[in-house]
XYZ file of C-alpha atoms in Angstrom:
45
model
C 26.268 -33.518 -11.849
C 22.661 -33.204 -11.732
C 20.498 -34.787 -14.047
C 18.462 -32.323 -16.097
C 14.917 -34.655 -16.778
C 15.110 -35.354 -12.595
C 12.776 -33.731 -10.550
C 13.929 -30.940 -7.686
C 11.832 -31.019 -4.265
C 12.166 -28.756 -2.329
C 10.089 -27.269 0.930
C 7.690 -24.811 1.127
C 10.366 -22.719 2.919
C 13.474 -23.591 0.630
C 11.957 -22.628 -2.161
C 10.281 -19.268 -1.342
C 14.280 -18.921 -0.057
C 13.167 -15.455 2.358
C 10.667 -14.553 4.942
C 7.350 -12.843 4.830
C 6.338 -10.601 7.522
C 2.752 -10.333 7.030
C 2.979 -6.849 5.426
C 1.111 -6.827 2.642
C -2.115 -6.439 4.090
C -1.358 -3.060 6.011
C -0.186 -1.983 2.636
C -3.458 -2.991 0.624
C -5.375 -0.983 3.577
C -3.372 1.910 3.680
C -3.408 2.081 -0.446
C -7.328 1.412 -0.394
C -8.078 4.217 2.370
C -5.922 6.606 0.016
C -7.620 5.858 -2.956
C -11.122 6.091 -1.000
C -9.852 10.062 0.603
C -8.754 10.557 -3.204
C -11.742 9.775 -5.176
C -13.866 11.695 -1.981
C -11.626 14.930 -2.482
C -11.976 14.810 -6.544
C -15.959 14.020 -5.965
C -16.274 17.184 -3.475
C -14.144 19.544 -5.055
């Protein structure tokens, strides 16, 4: 059994235990040009 005071190391890759695809920033564009067509729409109308 483990000790509980011991320290765990683990890898960059073990420990985020998943993948990331890189998605996030087509997300934070696609949000951001919907917020932008939003606020234009409110500000015209």
């Amino acid at each position: 059994m483990a000790d509980e005071n011991e320290r765990i190391h683990l890898d960059t890759d073990e420990a985020r235990a998943g993948s990331t695809p890189g998605m996030t920033r087509y997300i934070l564009a696609a949000s951001l040009l919907l917020v932008i067509a939003i606020f234009a729409a409110i500000l015209l109308s």
